PDB file of C-alpha atoms in Angstrom:
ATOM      1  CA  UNK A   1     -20.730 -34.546 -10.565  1.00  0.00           C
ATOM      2  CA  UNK A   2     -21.029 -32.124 -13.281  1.00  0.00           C
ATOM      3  CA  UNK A   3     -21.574 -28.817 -10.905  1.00  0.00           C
ATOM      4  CA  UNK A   4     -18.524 -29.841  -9.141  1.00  0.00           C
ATOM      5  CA  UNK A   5     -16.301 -30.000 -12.097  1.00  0.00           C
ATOM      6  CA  UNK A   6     -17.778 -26.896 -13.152  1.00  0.00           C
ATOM      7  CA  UNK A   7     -16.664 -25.612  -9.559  1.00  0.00           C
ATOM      8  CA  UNK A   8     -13.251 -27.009 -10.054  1.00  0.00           C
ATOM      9  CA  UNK A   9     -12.587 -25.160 -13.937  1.00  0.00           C
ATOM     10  CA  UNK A  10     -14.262 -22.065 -12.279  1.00  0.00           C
ATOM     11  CA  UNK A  11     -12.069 -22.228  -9.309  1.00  0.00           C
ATOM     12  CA  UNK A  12      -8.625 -22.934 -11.342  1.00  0.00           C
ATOM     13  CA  UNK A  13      -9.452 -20.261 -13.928  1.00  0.00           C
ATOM     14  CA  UNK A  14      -9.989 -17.670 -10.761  1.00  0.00           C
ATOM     15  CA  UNK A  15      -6.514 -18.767  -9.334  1.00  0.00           C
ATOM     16  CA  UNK A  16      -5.253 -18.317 -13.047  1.00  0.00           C
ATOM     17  CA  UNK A  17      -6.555 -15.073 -12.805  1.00  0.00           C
ATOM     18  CA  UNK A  18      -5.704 -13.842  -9.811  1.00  0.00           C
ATOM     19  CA  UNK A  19      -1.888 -14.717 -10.142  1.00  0.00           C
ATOM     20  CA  UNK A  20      -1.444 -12.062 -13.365  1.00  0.00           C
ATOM     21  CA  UNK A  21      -2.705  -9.445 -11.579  1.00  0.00           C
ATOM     22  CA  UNK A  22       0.219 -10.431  -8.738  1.00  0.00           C
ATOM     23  CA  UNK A  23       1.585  -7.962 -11.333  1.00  0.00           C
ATOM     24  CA  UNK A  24       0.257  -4.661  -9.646  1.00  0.00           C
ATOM     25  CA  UNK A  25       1.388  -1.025 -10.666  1.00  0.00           C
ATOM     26  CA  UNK A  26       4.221   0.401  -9.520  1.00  0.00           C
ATOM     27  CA  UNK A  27       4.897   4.569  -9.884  1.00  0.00           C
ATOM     28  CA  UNK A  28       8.075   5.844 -10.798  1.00  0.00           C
ATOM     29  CA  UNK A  29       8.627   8.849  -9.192  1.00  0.00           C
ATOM     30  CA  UNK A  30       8.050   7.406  -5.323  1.00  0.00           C
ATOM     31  CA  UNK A  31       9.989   5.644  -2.862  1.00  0.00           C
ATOM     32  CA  UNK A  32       8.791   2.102  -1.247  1.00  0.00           C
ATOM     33  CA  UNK A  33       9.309   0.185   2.157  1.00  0.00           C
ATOM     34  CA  UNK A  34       9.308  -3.545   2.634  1.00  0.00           C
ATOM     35  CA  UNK A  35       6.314  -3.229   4.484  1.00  0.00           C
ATOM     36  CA  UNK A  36       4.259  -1.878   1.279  1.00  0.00           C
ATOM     37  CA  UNK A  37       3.751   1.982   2.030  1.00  0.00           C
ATOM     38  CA  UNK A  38       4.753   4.146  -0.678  1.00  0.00           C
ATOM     39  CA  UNK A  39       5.943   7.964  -0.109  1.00  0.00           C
ATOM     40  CA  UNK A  40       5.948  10.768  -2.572  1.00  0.00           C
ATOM     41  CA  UNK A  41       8.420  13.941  -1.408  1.00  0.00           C
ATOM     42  CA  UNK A  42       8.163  17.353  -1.845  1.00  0.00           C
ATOM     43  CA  UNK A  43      10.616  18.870  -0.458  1.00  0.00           C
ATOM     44  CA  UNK A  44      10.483  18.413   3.214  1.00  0.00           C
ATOM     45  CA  UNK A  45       6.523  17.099   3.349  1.00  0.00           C
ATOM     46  CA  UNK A  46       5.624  13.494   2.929  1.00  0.00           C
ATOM     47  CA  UNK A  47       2.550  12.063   0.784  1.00  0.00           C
ATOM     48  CA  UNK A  48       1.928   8.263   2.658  1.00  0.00           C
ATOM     49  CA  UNK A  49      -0.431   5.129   1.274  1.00  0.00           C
ATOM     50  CA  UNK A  50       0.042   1.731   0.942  1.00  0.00           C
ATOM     51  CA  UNK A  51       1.001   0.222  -2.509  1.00  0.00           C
ATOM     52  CA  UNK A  52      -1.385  -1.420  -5.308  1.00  0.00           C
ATOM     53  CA  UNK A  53       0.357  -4.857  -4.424  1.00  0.00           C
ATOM     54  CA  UNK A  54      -0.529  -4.372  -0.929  1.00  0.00           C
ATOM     55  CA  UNK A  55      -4.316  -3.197  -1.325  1.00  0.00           C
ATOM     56  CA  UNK A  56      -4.444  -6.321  -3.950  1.00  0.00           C
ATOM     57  CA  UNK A  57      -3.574  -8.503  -1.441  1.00  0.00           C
ATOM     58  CA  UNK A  58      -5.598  -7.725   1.327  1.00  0.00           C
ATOM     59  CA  UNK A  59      -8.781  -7.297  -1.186  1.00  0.00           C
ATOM     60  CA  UNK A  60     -11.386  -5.233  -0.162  1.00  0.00           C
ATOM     61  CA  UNK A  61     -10.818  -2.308   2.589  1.00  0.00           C
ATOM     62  CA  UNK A  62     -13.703  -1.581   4.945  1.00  0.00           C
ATOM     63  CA  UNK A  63     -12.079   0.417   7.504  1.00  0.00           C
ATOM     64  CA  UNK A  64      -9.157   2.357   7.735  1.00  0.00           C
ATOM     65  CA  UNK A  65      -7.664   3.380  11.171  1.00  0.00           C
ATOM     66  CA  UNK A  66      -5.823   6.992  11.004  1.00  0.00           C
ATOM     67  CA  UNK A  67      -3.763   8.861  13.785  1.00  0.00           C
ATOM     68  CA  UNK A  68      -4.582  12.366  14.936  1.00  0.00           C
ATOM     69  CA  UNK A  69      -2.855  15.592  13.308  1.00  0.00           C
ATOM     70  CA  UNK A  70      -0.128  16.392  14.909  1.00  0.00           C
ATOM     71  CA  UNK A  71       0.977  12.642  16.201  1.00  0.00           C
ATOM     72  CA  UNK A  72       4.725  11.714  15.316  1.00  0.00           C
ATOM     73  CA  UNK A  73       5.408   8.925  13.354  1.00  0.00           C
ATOM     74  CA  UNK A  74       9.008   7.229  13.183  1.00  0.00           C
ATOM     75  CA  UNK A  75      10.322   5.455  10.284  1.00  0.00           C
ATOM     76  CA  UNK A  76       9.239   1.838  10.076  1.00  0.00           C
ATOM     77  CA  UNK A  77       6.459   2.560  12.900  1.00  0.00           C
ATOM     78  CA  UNK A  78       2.960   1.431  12.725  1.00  0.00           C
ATOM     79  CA  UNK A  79       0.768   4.530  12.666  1.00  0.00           C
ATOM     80  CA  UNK A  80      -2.642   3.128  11.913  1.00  0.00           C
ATOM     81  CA  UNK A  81      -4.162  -0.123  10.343  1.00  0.00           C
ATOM     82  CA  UNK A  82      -6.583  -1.337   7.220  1.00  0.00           C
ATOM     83  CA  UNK A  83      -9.253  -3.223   7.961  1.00  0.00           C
ATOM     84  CA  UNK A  84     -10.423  -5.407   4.602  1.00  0.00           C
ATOM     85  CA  UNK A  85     -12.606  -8.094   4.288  1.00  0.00           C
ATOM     86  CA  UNK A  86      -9.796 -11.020   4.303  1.00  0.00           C
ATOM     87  CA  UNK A  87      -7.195  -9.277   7.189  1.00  0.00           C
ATOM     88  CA  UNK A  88      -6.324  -6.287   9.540  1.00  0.00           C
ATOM     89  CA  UNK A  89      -2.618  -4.515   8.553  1.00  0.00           C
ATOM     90  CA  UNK A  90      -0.708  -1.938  10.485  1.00  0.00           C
ATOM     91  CA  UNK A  91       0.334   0.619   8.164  1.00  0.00           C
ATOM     92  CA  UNK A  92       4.107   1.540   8.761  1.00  0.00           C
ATOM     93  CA  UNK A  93       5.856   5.141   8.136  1.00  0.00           C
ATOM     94  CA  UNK A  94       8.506   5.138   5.379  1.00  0.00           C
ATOM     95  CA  UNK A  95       9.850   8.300   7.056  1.00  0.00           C
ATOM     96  CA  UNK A  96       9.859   9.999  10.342  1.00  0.00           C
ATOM     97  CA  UNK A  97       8.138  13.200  11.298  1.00  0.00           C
ATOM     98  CA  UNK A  98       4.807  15.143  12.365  1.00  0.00           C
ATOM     99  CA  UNK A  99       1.400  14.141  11.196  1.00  0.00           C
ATOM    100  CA  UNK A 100       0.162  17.490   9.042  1.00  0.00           C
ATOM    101  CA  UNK A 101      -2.690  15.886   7.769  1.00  0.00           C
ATOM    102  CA  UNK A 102      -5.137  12.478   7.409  1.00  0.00           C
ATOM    103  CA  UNK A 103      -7.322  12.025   4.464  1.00  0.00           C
ATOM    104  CA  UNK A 104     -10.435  12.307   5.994  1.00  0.00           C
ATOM    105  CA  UNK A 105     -12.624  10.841   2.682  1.00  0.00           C
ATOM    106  CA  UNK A 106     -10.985   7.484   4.311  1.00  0.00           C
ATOM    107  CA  UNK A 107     -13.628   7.819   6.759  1.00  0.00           C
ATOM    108  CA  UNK A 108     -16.726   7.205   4.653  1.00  0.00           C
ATOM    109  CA  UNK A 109     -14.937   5.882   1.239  1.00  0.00           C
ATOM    110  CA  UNK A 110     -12.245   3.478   2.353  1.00  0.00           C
ATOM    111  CA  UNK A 111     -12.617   1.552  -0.733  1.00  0.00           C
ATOM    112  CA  UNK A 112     -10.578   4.818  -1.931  1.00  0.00           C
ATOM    113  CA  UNK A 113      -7.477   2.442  -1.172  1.00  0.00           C
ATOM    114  CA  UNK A 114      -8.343  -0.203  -3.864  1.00  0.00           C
ATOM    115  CA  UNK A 115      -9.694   2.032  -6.232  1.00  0.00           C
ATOM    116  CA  UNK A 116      -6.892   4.444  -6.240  1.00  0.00           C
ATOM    117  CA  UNK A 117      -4.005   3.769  -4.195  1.00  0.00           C
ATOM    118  CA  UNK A 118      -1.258   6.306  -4.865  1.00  0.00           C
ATOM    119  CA  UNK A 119      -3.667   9.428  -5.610  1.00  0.00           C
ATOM    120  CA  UNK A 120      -7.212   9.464  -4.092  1.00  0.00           C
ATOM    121  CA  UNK A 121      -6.498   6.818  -1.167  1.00  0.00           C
ATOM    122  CA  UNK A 122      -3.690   8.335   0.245  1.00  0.00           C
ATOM    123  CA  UNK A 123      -3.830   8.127   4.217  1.00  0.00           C
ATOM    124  CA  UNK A 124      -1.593  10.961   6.059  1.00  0.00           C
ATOM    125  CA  UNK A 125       0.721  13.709   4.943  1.00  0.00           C
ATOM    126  CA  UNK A 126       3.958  14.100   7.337  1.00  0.00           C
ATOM    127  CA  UNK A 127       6.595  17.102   7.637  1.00  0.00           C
ATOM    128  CA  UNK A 128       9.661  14.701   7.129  1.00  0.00           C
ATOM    129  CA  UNK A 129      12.189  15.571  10.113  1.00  0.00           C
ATOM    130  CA  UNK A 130      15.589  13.500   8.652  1.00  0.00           C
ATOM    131  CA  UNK A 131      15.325  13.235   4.601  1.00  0.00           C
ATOM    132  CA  UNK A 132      18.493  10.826   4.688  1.00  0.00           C
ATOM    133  CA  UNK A 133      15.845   8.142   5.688  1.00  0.00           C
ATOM    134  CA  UNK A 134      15.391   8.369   2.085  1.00  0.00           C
ATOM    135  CA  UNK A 135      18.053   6.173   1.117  1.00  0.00           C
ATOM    136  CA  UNK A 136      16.843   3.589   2.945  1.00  0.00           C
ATOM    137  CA  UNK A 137      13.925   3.537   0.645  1.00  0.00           C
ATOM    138  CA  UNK A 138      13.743   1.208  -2.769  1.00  0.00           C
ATOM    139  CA  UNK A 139      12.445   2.920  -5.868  1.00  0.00           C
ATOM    140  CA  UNK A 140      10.233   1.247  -8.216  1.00  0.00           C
ATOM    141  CA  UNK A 141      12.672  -0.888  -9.703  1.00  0.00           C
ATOM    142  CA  UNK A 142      13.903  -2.426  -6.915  1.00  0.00           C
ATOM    143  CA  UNK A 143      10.219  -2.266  -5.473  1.00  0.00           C
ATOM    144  CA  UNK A 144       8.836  -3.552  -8.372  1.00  0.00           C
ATOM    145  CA  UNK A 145      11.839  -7.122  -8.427  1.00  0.00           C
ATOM    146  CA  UNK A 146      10.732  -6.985  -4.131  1.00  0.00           C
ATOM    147  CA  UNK A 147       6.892  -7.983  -5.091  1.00  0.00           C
ATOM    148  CA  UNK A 148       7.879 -10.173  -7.674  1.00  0.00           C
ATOM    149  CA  UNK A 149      10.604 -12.244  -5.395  1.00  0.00           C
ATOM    150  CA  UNK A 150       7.995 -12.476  -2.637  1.00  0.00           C
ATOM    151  CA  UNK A 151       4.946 -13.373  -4.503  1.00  0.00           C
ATOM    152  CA  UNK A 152       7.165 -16.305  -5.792  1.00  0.00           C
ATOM    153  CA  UNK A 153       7.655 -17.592  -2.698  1.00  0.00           C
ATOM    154  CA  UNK A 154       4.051 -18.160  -1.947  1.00  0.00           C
TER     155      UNK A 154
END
């Protein structure tokens, strides 16, 4: 009786746990879709991942699926997946364009996700075609209140 209340504290101190970190980071200067992908512009080329909440929620990524060089993506278009140890997600463009580049260290290190999300596990770069699908973008406020409004409703 006593290793399952042990179980029980242990188990309600982990769900304790892993509802502050529901709390995940959130960069300023980058533009968010509903579906979790962040975006960072420079001028007309297009740095893509998916956010902190969204790698904290799928937990650990073992596999990440990335399209050729040159493919086409369209805004709010799958254009690959993550693999993790709890689920399978497409991965959706924030913005239209051409594929310029994949980040190929996703092949061997796709942990690279978790561990750094919006610098070392970026996935593709894209040549935007239509910058006005900008503004259909939230920034990190309005990301930020997004995460917050949908973790409360599980």
């Amino acid at each position: 009786m006593a290793t399952k209340l042990g179980a029980s504290r242990a188990a309600s101190y982990l769900r304790v746990s892993t509802f502050h970190r529901a709390f995940a980071t959130v960069v300023k200067d980058l533009k968010y879709a509903d579906s979790h992908e962040w975006v960072k512009v420079d001028g007309s080329s297009a740095t893509i991942g998916i956010t902190d909440h969204a790698q904290d929620h799928l937990g650990d990524v073992v596999y990440v699926e990335l399209p050729e060089v040159g493919a086409f993506v369209t805004q709010s278009g799958s254009f690959g997946a993550v693999e993790s140890v709890k689920a399978t997600s497409d991965i959706n463009s924030p913005v239209s364009g051409k594929v310029v580049e994949v980040n190929e260290k996703l092949n061997n290190t796709p942990d690279l996700v978790n561990e750094s999300p919006y610098q070392d596990g970026w996935i593709i770069k894209v040549e935007m075609n239509n910058n006005d699908e900008l503004k259909s973008l939230m920034d990190h406020d309005q990301y930020s209140k997004f995460c917050e409004e949908e973790d409360a409703k599980h």
